[in-house]
């Protein structure tokens, strides 16, 4: 479903992604971890072409992502993304945040988009907030709206770019709960996260990155018990002993 | 002052109406031109950006009097009246300021907003229309209001080029009556009749925008 082959990316003279090879199957949940500045977010943002790659091949949903003729808007409607800072539209009510793209991109009639939007809001546990503006919600609630907004497009893949990093600790749980239930339903998910407990529990596979490279890929259970690479061991021990 | 109004009211009124007319036309013209220039300045095509920036920097850094002189004397072969030359000059001059206010408003919207919109499959123009511009307009209204007020006041430049505006007739009435102080005071009152309602309208609009989320 997602395939990186010898992908490289440079920002000027800075080599952000180095020879990335990564294949993600339908229904797989992959958590990308690593120190800050290791290229995790850049890797994620290449998947829906928020970032351009410099060389190599990237295939997503059967599209060559960096083909000049890629129908970008059509391609992107099958990929949901949740950002660290939510990026909800502050001038629109919660329900309008969710229905905008289904109406304007998928062409759904307004009442149908609204019906679906409300169903997704119920699913993330904040049906009663449909008619308020994002600023009236807590961070955790805003992030759940952002997830509902992504799901409302009925995507094949959901991307999560550090979805809990901007949240107060007591709100992280409610967002992870929603993501956990998505994973259990078989959604294909790529998650950049620092939540090791969550990664261990939910991920089918852990991808560990450092300095722009994928250093280790392993089944979650194996990775956390016995990382093969020295850099991964150092990274994990720092997290555990701080 | 009352007697001035009785004796020369027709010329005051004519000047007032002409100033109003030129202000409205220049306002519409400079808003349209300014919006186009603002979009050029943030375009992804370098040539468009370059043209937009060159325009704004050039026009903002020369006097308005000179801009109008170019159209009146410099392009005399066009045979523009003082009224037309003044109107065009005023439009071109004000558009540079409006372009900058609109550009600043658009650029003050966090990049994450357009990213989120584009990621959901909206086109660039849809993202602009539904996400960026509705947020930018709230930020842009106060500086835009200021530019509109400046435009009305700057229209007095027409008086220099026989533009038949309020200032022009004020000068005329003054040379007929030599009642200098009162003549110009009354001219000021007529300008205030234009600017104060404009100022209130802008503030009311600001409040309404602030309420809607």
Short mmCIF file of C-alpha atoms in Angstrom, two decimals:
data_model
loop_
_atom_site.label_atom_id
_atom_site.label_comp_id
_atom_site.label_asym_id
_atom_site.label_seq_id
_atom_site.Cartn_x
_atom_site.Cartn_y
_atom_site.Cartn_z
CA UNK A 1 0.00 0.00 0.00
CA UNK A 2 2.90 2.33 0.80
CA UNK A 3 6.32 1.65 -0.65
CA UNK A 4 9.51 3.69 -0.28
CA UNK A 5 12.38 2.57 -2.52
CA UNK A 6 15.78 4.17 -2.12
CA UNK A 7 14.14 7.48 -1.23
CA UNK A 8 16.42 10.44 -0.50
CA UNK A 9 15.54 13.97 0.42
CA UNK A 10 17.72 17.06 0.78
CA UNK A 11 16.90 20.46 2.22
CA UNK A 12 19.64 22.42 0.50
CA UNK A 13 22.83 20.78 1.78
CA UNK A 14 21.01 19.01 4.64
CA UNK A 15 20.39 15.34 3.89
CA UNK A 16 17.09 14.69 5.69
CA UNK A 17 16.19 11.23 4.42
CA UNK A 18 18.88 8.73 3.45
CA UNK A 19 18.18 5.67 1.30
CA UNK A 20 14.78 4.95 2.81
CA UNK A 21 13.31 1.53 2.04
CA UNK A 22 10.01 0.84 3.74
CA UNK A 23 6.93 -1.16 2.82
CA UNK A 24 3.64 -0.91 4.63
CA UNK A 25 0.77 -3.31 3.96
CA UNK A 26 -2.96 -2.65 4.04
CA UNK A 27 -4.27 -2.78 7.61
CA UNK A 28 -0.83 -2.44 9.13
CA UNK A 29 -0.14 -0.06 12.01
CA UNK A 30 3.39 1.30 11.88
CA UNK A 31 4.81 3.58 14.55
CA UNK A 32 7.87 5.62 13.62
CA UNK A 33 10.08 6.59 16.54
CA UNK A 34 13.46 8.22 16.97
CA UNK A 35 15.23 11.29 18.35
CA UNK A 36 14.04 14.72 17.27
CA UNK A 37 15.49 15.81 13.96
CA UNK A 38 15.84 12.23 12.79
CA UNK A 39 13.48 12.75 9.81
CA UNK A 40 10.37 10.99 11.17
CA UNK A 41 7.92 13.78 10.35
CA UNK A 42 9.52 14.40 6.97
CA UNK A 43 9.13 10.71 6.13
CA UNK A 44 5.46 10.88 7.07
CA UNK A 45 4.84 14.11 5.15
CA UNK A 46 6.33 12.62 1.97
CA UNK A 47 3.54 10.02 1.92
CA UNK A 48 0.86 12.57 0.93
CA UNK A 49 3.35 14.80 -0.86
CA UNK A 50 3.44 17.59 1.68
CA UNK A 51 7.18 17.22 1.11
CA UNK A 52 8.89 16.47 -2.19
CA UNK A 53 11.47 13.70 -2.36
CA UNK A 54 14.80 14.34 -4.09
CA UNK A 55 15.31 10.85 -5.54
CA UNK A 56 14.01 7.29 -5.39
CA UNK A 57 10.50 5.91 -5.79
CA UNK A 58 7.49 6.31 -3.54
CA UNK A 59 4.29 4.42 -4.30
CA UNK A 60 1.09 5.04 -2.32
CA UNK A 61 -2.31 3.49 -3.10
CA UNK A 62 -0.96 2.53 -6.50
CA UNK A 63 0.12 6.09 -7.36
CA UNK A 64 3.65 7.16 -8.14
CA UNK A 65 3.58 10.03 -5.64
CA UNK A 66 6.26 12.12 -7.31
CA UNK A 67 5.06 11.74 -10.85
CA UNK A 68 4.53 15.24 -12.28
CA UNK A 69 1.16 14.13 -13.60
CA UNK A 70 -0.12 12.91 -10.23
CA UNK A 71 -3.71 14.15 -9.76
CA UNK A 72 -2.79 15.63 -6.39
CA UNK A 73 -6.23 16.54 -5.02
CA UNK A 74 -7.73 13.24 -6.11
CA UNK A 75 -4.79 11.33 -4.63
CA UNK A 76 -4.97 13.15 -1.30
CA UNK A 77 -8.64 12.55 -0.61
CA UNK A 78 -7.84 8.93 0.22
CA UNK A 79 -5.25 9.86 2.85
CA UNK A 80 -6.20 11.44 6.16
CA UNK A 81 -3.65 13.32 8.23
CA UNK A 82 -3.69 14.48 11.85
CA UNK A 83 -1.20 17.18 12.83
CA UNK A 84 0.59 17.94 16.07
CA UNK A 85 -1.15 21.30 16.36
CA UNK A 86 -4.59 20.07 15.18
CA UNK A 87 -4.90 22.76 12.46
CA UNK A 88 -8.65 23.00 12.83
CA UNK A 89 -10.28 25.91 10.98
CA UNK A 90 -10.97 28.46 13.74
CA UNK A 91 -13.65 30.38 11.81
CA UNK A 92 -15.85 27.32 11.34
CA UNK A 93 -17.96 25.32 13.75
CA UNK A 94 -16.77 21.81 14.56
CA UNK A 95 -19.32 20.18 12.26
CA UNK A 96 -18.36 22.49 9.36
CA UNK A 97 -14.69 21.65 9.92
CA UNK A 98 -15.63 18.03 9.36
CA UNK A 99 -18.04 18.43 6.42
CA UNK A 100 -16.07 20.95 4.32
CA UNK A 101 -13.97 18.47 2.36
CA UNK A 102 -16.70 15.78 2.02
CA UNK A 103 -18.96 18.44 0.46
CA UNK A 104 -16.36 20.27 -1.65
CA UNK A 105 -14.08 17.39 -2.63
CA UNK A 106 -16.27 14.26 -2.56
CA UNK A 107 -19.36 16.19 -3.67
CA UNK A 108 -21.63 14.81 -0.96
CA UNK A 109 -24.96 16.59 -0.42
CA UNK A 110 -24.87 18.77 2.69
CA UNK A 111 -27.32 16.71 4.77
CA UNK A 112 -25.50 13.48 4.00
CA UNK A 113 -22.12 15.02 4.88
CA UNK A 114 -23.59 16.30 8.12
CA UNK A 115 -25.14 12.95 9.00
CA UNK A 116 -21.79 11.25 8.49
CA UNK A 117 -19.92 13.99 10.29
CA UNK A 118 -22.12 13.60 13.35
CA UNK A 119 -21.57 9.84 13.30
CA UNK A 120 -17.80 10.37 13.37
CA UNK A 121 -18.11 12.93 16.15
CA UNK A 122 -20.06 10.38 18.16
CA UNK A 123 -17.38 7.86 17.46
CA UNK A 124 -14.67 10.12 18.92
CA UNK A 125 -16.95 10.83 21.88
CA UNK A 126 -17.86 14.52 21.42
CA UNK A 127 -21.17 14.54 19.59
CA UNK A 128 -22.37 17.35 21.86
CA UNK A 129 -19.66 19.71 20.52
CA UNK A 130 -20.83 19.77 16.90
CA UNK A 131 -22.11 23.35 17.00
CA UNK A 132 -19.25 25.04 18.89
CA UNK A 133 -16.09 26.68 17.55
CA UNK A 134 -12.71 24.93 17.98
CA UNK A 135 -11.44 27.60 20.40
CA UNK A 136 -14.09 26.50 22.91
CA UNK A 137 -12.63 22.98 23.09
CA UNK A 138 -9.75 21.52 25.08
CA UNK A 139 -6.66 20.32 23.22
CA UNK A 140 -7.70 16.70 23.52
CA UNK A 141 -11.16 17.47 22.15
CA UNK A 142 -9.67 19.48 19.29
CA UNK A 143 -7.43 16.61 18.33
CA UNK A 144 -10.39 14.23 18.37
CA UNK A 145 -12.25 16.59 16.04
CA UNK A 146 -9.18 16.54 13.76
CA UNK A 147 -9.32 12.73 13.72
CA UNK A 148 -13.04 12.81 12.91
CA UNK A 149 -12.30 15.32 10.12
CA UNK A 150 -9.78 12.91 8.63
CA UNK A 151 -12.09 9.91 8.94
CA UNK A 152 -15.00 11.75 7.32
CA UNK A 153 -13.22 11.41 3.97
CA UNK A 154 -13.33 7.64 4.40
CA UNK A 155 -9.57 7.38 3.80
CA UNK A 156 -7.56 4.27 2.98
CA UNK A 157 -4.64 5.49 5.09
CA UNK A 158 -4.44 7.67 8.19
CA UNK A 159 -1.23 9.54 8.98
CA UNK A 160 -0.54 10.88 12.47
CA UNK A 161 2.25 13.43 12.95
CA UNK A 162 3.00 13.51 16.69
CA UNK A 163 -0.71 13.72 17.53
CA UNK A 164 -0.23 13.94 21.29
CA UNK A 165 2.93 16.05 21.54
CA UNK A 166 1.07 19.35 21.98
CA UNK A 167 -1.38 18.00 24.55
CA UNK A 168 -1.45 18.31 28.31
CA UNK A 169 -0.66 14.91 29.88
CA UNK A 170 -4.19 14.32 31.14
CA UNK A 171 -5.58 14.62 27.61
CA UNK A 172 -3.23 12.23 25.87
CA UNK A 173 -5.21 9.16 26.92
CA UNK A 174 -8.47 10.20 25.26
CA UNK A 175 -6.72 10.73 21.90
CA UNK A 176 -4.79 7.47 22.12
CA UNK A 177 -8.04 5.64 22.93
CA UNK A 178 -9.56 6.81 19.66
CA UNK A 179 -6.43 5.80 17.73
CA UNK A 180 -6.37 2.41 19.44
CA UNK A 181 -9.94 1.65 18.38
CA UNK A 182 -9.13 2.70 14.81
CA UNK A 183 -6.17 0.34 14.79
CA UNK A 184 -8.34 -2.51 16.03
CA UNK A 185 -10.75 -1.93 13.16
CA UNK A 186 -8.00 -2.51 10.66
CA UNK A 187 -7.24 1.04 9.48
CA UNK A 188 -3.85 1.39 7.81
CA UNK A 189 -1.98 3.81 10.04
CA UNK A 190 1.42 5.45 10.05
CA UNK A 191 2.10 7.21 13.34
CA UNK A 192 5.01 9.38 14.40
CA UNK A 193 4.93 9.33 18.17
CA UNK A 194 6.88 9.54 21.39
CA UNK A 195 4.31 7.46 23.28
CA UNK A 196 6.32 4.27 23.76
CA UNK A 197 3.68 2.44 25.80
CA UNK A 198 1.11 3.08 23.10
CA UNK A 199 3.54 2.07 20.34
CA UNK A 200 4.33 -1.17 22.08
CA UNK A 201 0.68 -2.01 22.55
CA UNK A 202 -0.80 -0.95 19.20
CA UNK A 203 1.94 -1.13 16.57
CA UNK A 204 2.36 -4.11 14.30
CA UNK A 205 5.79 -2.79 13.51
CA UNK A 206 8.20 -0.22 14.89
CA UNK A 207 10.42 1.81 12.58
CA UNK A 208 13.34 3.39 14.41
CA UNK A 209 14.99 6.36 12.68
CA UNK A 210 18.15 8.27 13.46
CA UNK A 211 19.93 10.95 11.41
CA UNK A 212 17.70 10.45 8.39
CA UNK A 213 18.11 6.68 8.21
CA UNK A 214 15.89 3.80 9.15
CA UNK A 215 18.18 2.09 11.64
CA UNK A 216 15.90 -0.75 12.65
CA UNK A 217 12.49 -2.18 11.78
CA UNK A 218 11.00 -4.83 14.00
CA UNK A 219 7.81 -6.30 15.42
CA UNK A 220 6.86 -4.13 18.38
CA UNK A 221 7.24 -6.82 21.02
CA UNK A 222 10.75 -7.72 19.85
CA UNK A 223 11.88 -4.14 19.44
CA UNK A 224 11.10 -3.02 22.94
CA UNK A 225 12.45 -6.15 24.60
CA UNK A 226 15.56 -6.61 22.54
CA UNK A 227 16.52 -3.93 20.03
CA UNK A 228 19.21 -5.21 17.69
CA UNK A 229 20.95 -1.94 16.95
CA UNK A 230 23.14 -0.08 19.39
CA UNK A 231 21.56 3.32 18.53
CA UNK A 232 18.08 1.96 19.24
CA UNK A 233 19.29 0.54 22.56
CA UNK A 234 20.77 3.90 23.55
CA UNK A 235 17.59 5.72 22.51
CA UNK A 236 15.32 3.40 24.50
CA UNK A 237 17.51 3.42 27.60
CA UNK A 238 17.50 7.24 27.57
CA UNK A 239 13.71 7.23 27.46
CA UNK A 240 13.44 4.73 30.27
CA UNK A 241 15.98 6.32 32.58
CA UNK A 242 15.12 9.99 32.37
CA UNK B 1 -20.04 80.41 7.51
CA UNK B 2 -23.78 80.16 7.03
CA UNK B 3 -23.66 82.99 4.54
CA UNK B 4 -20.82 81.26 2.72
CA UNK B 5 -22.94 78.18 2.45
CA UNK B 6 -25.91 80.21 1.16
CA UNK B 7 -23.87 82.18 -1.38
CA UNK B 8 -21.56 79.41 -2.60
CA UNK B 9 -23.45 76.27 -1.61
CA UNK B 10 -23.78 75.06 -5.19
CA UNK B 11 -20.00 74.97 -5.65
CA UNK B 12 -19.45 73.31 -2.27
CA UNK B 13 -22.03 70.68 -3.15
CA UNK B 14 -20.58 70.09 -6.59
CA UNK B 15 -17.09 69.71 -5.13
CA UNK B 16 -18.42 67.43 -2.41
CA UNK B 17 -20.18 65.18 -4.93
CA UNK B 18 -17.13 65.05 -7.18
CA UNK B 19 -14.89 64.15 -4.24
CA UNK B 20 -17.39 61.47 -3.26
CA UNK B 21 -17.50 60.11 -6.82
CA UNK B 22 -13.74 59.98 -7.26
CA UNK B 23 -13.34 58.39 -3.82
CA UNK B 24 -15.83 55.63 -4.57
CA UNK B 25 -14.33 54.86 -7.97
CA UNK B 26 -10.75 54.96 -6.70
CA UNK B 27 -11.77 52.83 -3.72
CA UNK B 28 -13.24 50.10 -5.90
CA UNK B 29 -10.39 50.33 -8.41
CA UNK B 30 -7.64 50.24 -5.82
CA UNK B 31 -9.29 47.36 -3.94
CA UNK B 32 -9.47 45.24 -7.09
CA UNK B 33 -5.97 46.18 -8.25
CA UNK B 34 -4.59 45.80 -4.72
CA UNK B 35 -6.07 42.29 -4.35
CA UNK B 36 -4.60 41.20 -7.68
CA UNK B 37 -1.20 42.61 -6.67
CA UNK B 38 -1.39 40.91 -3.26
CA UNK B 39 -2.06 37.54 -4.88
CA UNK B 40 0.80 38.16 -7.33
CA UNK B 41 3.16 38.89 -4.45
CA UNK B 42 2.52 35.50 -2.84
CA UNK B 43 2.30 33.55 -6.11
CA UNK B 44 4.57 30.59 -6.71
CA UNK B 45 5.65 32.02 -10.08
CA UNK B 46 8.73 34.17 -9.55
CA UNK B 47 8.01 36.65 -12.36
CA UNK B 48 4.59 37.49 -10.89
CA UNK B 49 6.10 37.95 -7.44
CA UNK B 50 8.76 40.18 -8.90
CA UNK B 51 6.27 42.38 -10.76
CA UNK B 52 4.03 42.70 -7.70
CA UNK B 53 6.89 43.61 -5.40
CA UNK B 54 8.41 46.08 -7.89
CA UNK B 55 5.04 47.83 -8.25
CA UNK B 56 4.45 48.16 -4.53
CA UNK B 57 7.98 49.32 -3.74
CA UNK B 58 8.11 51.81 -6.60
CA UNK B 59 4.72 53.41 -6.02
CA UNK B 60 4.96 53.55 -2.23
CA UNK B 61 8.25 55.35 -2.36
CA UNK B 62 7.34 58.27 -4.61
CA UNK B 63 4.98 61.16 -3.74
CA UNK B 64 1.32 60.96 -4.73
CA UNK B 65 1.66 64.41 -6.30
CA UNK B 66 4.24 62.98 -8.67
CA UNK B 67 2.06 60.01 -9.63
CA UNK B 68 -0.77 62.34 -10.59
CA UNK B 69 1.63 64.69 -12.39
CA UNK B 70 2.85 61.79 -14.51
CA UNK B 71 -0.69 61.11 -15.69
CA UNK B 72 -1.61 64.79 -16.16
CA UNK B 73 1.56 66.30 -17.63
CA UNK B 74 3.77 63.31 -18.40
CA UNK B 75 1.08 61.56 -20.43
CA UNK B 76 -0.53 64.76 -21.70
CA UNK B 77 -1.03 63.16 -25.14
CA UNK B 78 -3.71 60.99 -23.53
CA UNK B 79 -5.64 64.21 -22.96
CA UNK B 80 -6.83 63.18 -19.49
CA UNK B 81 -8.77 65.77 -17.51
CA UNK B 82 -7.54 66.72 -14.05
CA UNK B 83 -10.40 64.67 -12.67
CA UNK B 84 -9.43 61.53 -14.62
CA UNK B 85 -5.68 61.90 -14.13
CA UNK B 86 -6.25 62.44 -10.42
CA UNK B 87 -8.58 59.45 -10.17
CA UNK B 88 -6.16 57.12 -11.96
CA UNK B 89 -3.19 58.39 -9.95
CA UNK B 90 -5.10 57.98 -6.71
CA UNK B 91 -6.15 54.43 -7.63
CA UNK B 92 -2.64 53.38 -8.59
CA UNK B 93 -1.13 54.96 -5.49
CA UNK B 94 -3.66 53.53 -3.00
CA UNK B 95 -3.54 50.05 -4.61
CA UNK B 96 0.10 49.71 -3.51
CA UNK B 97 -0.84 50.20 0.13
CA UNK B 98 -3.91 47.99 -0.09
CA UNK B 99 -1.85 45.25 -1.74
CA UNK B 100 0.54 45.29 1.16
CA UNK B 101 -2.23 45.18 3.77
CA UNK B 102 -3.92 42.23 2.06
CA UNK B 103 -0.62 40.38 1.56
CA UNK B 104 0.24 40.81 5.24
CA UNK B 105 -3.24 39.54 6.20
CA UNK B 106 -2.96 36.43 4.04
CA UNK B 107 0.55 35.68 5.27
CA UNK B 108 -0.49 36.03 8.91
CA UNK B 109 -2.69 32.92 8.57
CA UNK B 110 -0.64 29.98 9.89
CA UNK B 111 0.76 27.69 7.20
CA UNK B 112 -0.88 24.71 8.92
CA UNK B 113 -4.29 26.03 7.85
CA UNK B 114 -3.63 25.79 4.12
CA UNK B 115 -1.72 22.52 4.67
CA UNK B 116 -4.71 20.94 6.40
CA UNK B 117 -7.04 22.16 3.67
CA UNK B 118 -4.83 20.95 0.81
CA UNK B 119 -4.31 17.58 2.54
CA UNK B 120 -8.05 16.95 2.49
CA UNK B 121 -8.03 17.29 -1.30
CA UNK B 122 -9.16 20.91 -1.64
CA UNK B 123 -7.51 22.79 -4.51
CA UNK B 124 -5.34 25.86 -3.89
CA UNK B 125 -8.17 28.20 -4.88
CA UNK B 126 -10.70 26.34 -2.69
CA UNK B 127 -8.30 26.50 0.25
CA UNK B 128 -7.89 30.24 -0.34
CA UNK B 129 -11.64 30.79 -0.65
CA UNK B 130 -12.89 28.69 2.27
CA UNK B 131 -9.98 28.77 4.71
CA UNK B 132 -7.44 31.53 4.17
CA UNK B 133 -9.40 34.54 2.90
CA UNK B 134 -12.27 34.36 5.44
CA UNK B 135 -9.68 34.45 8.22
CA UNK B 136 -7.47 37.05 6.53
CA UNK B 137 -10.32 39.49 5.91
CA UNK B 138 -10.83 40.00 9.64
CA UNK B 139 -7.19 40.93 10.03
CA UNK B 140 -7.19 43.13 6.95
CA UNK B 141 -10.28 45.24 7.68
CA UNK B 142 -8.67 47.75 10.09
CA UNK B 143 -5.66 48.61 7.87
CA UNK B 144 -7.95 48.60 4.83
CA UNK B 145 -10.25 51.08 6.57
CA UNK B 146 -7.26 53.32 7.21
CA UNK B 147 -6.31 53.20 3.54
CA UNK B 148 -9.84 54.14 2.51
CA UNK B 149 -9.77 57.15 4.83
CA UNK B 150 -6.36 58.15 3.47
CA UNK B 151 -7.75 57.80 -0.02
CA UNK B 152 -10.60 60.24 0.67
CA UNK B 153 -8.23 62.78 2.20
CA UNK B 154 -5.59 62.30 -0.52
CA UNK B 155 -8.21 63.04 -3.17
CA UNK B 156 -7.62 66.73 -2.31
CA UNK B 157 -4.69 66.35 -4.72
CA UNK B 158 -7.23 66.86 -7.51
CA UNK B 159 -7.45 70.51 -6.49
CA UNK B 160 -3.90 70.98 -7.80
CA UNK B 161 -4.89 69.78 -11.29
CA UNK B 162 -8.25 71.55 -11.72
CA UNK B 163 -10.01 68.35 -10.75
CA UNK B 164 -13.30 70.04 -9.80
CA UNK B 165 -13.22 68.43 -6.35
CA UNK B 166 -13.95 69.93 -2.94
CA UNK B 167 -10.45 71.39 -2.58
CA UNK B 168 -10.53 72.94 -6.05
CA UNK B 169 -13.82 74.74 -5.41
CA UNK B 170 -12.58 75.75 -1.96
CA UNK B 171 -9.62 77.50 -3.56
CA UNK B 172 -11.96 79.16 -6.05
CA UNK B 173 -14.40 80.42 -3.43
CA UNK B 174 -11.45 81.69 -1.40
CA UNK B 175 -10.11 83.78 -4.25
CA UNK B 176 -13.62 85.18 -4.81
CA UNK B 177 -14.34 86.06 -1.18
CA UNK B 178 -10.93 86.30 0.61
CA UNK B 179 -12.75 84.86 3.65
CA UNK B 180 -9.89 82.34 3.83
CA UNK B 181 -10.33 80.90 7.30
CA UNK B 182 -14.05 80.26 7.06
CA UNK B 183 -13.91 78.99 3.48
CA UNK B 184 -11.37 76.31 4.32
CA UNK B 185 -13.04 75.48 7.62
CA UNK B 186 -16.20 74.70 5.69
CA UNK B 187 -14.19 72.59 3.22
CA UNK B 188 -12.94 70.65 6.25
CA UNK B 189 -16.49 70.10 7.46
CA UNK B 190 -17.43 68.61 4.08
CA UNK B 191 -14.44 66.24 4.22
CA UNK B 192 -15.51 65.16 7.70
CA UNK B 193 -18.97 64.38 6.31
CA UNK B 194 -17.23 61.74 4.19
CA UNK B 195 -14.57 60.45 6.54
CA UNK B 196 -16.42 60.14 9.84
CA UNK B 197 -19.22 57.90 8.51
CA UNK B 198 -16.58 55.81 6.71
CA UNK B 199 -14.67 55.45 9.95
CA UNK B 200 -17.81 54.36 11.81
CA UNK B 201 -18.75 51.91 9.08
CA UNK B 202 -15.32 50.29 9.25
CA UNK B 203 -15.53 49.94 13.02
CA UNK B 204 -19.02 48.45 12.83
CA UNK B 205 -17.80 45.94 10.25
CA UNK B 206 -14.87 45.04 12.50
CA UNK B 207 -17.23 44.34 15.38
CA UNK B 208 -19.51 42.22 13.24
CA UNK B 209 -16.58 40.19 11.95
CA UNK B 210 -15.24 39.68 15.47
CA UNK B 211 -18.58 38.27 16.57
CA UNK B 212 -18.78 35.64 13.84
CA UNK B 213 -16.20 33.34 15.39
#
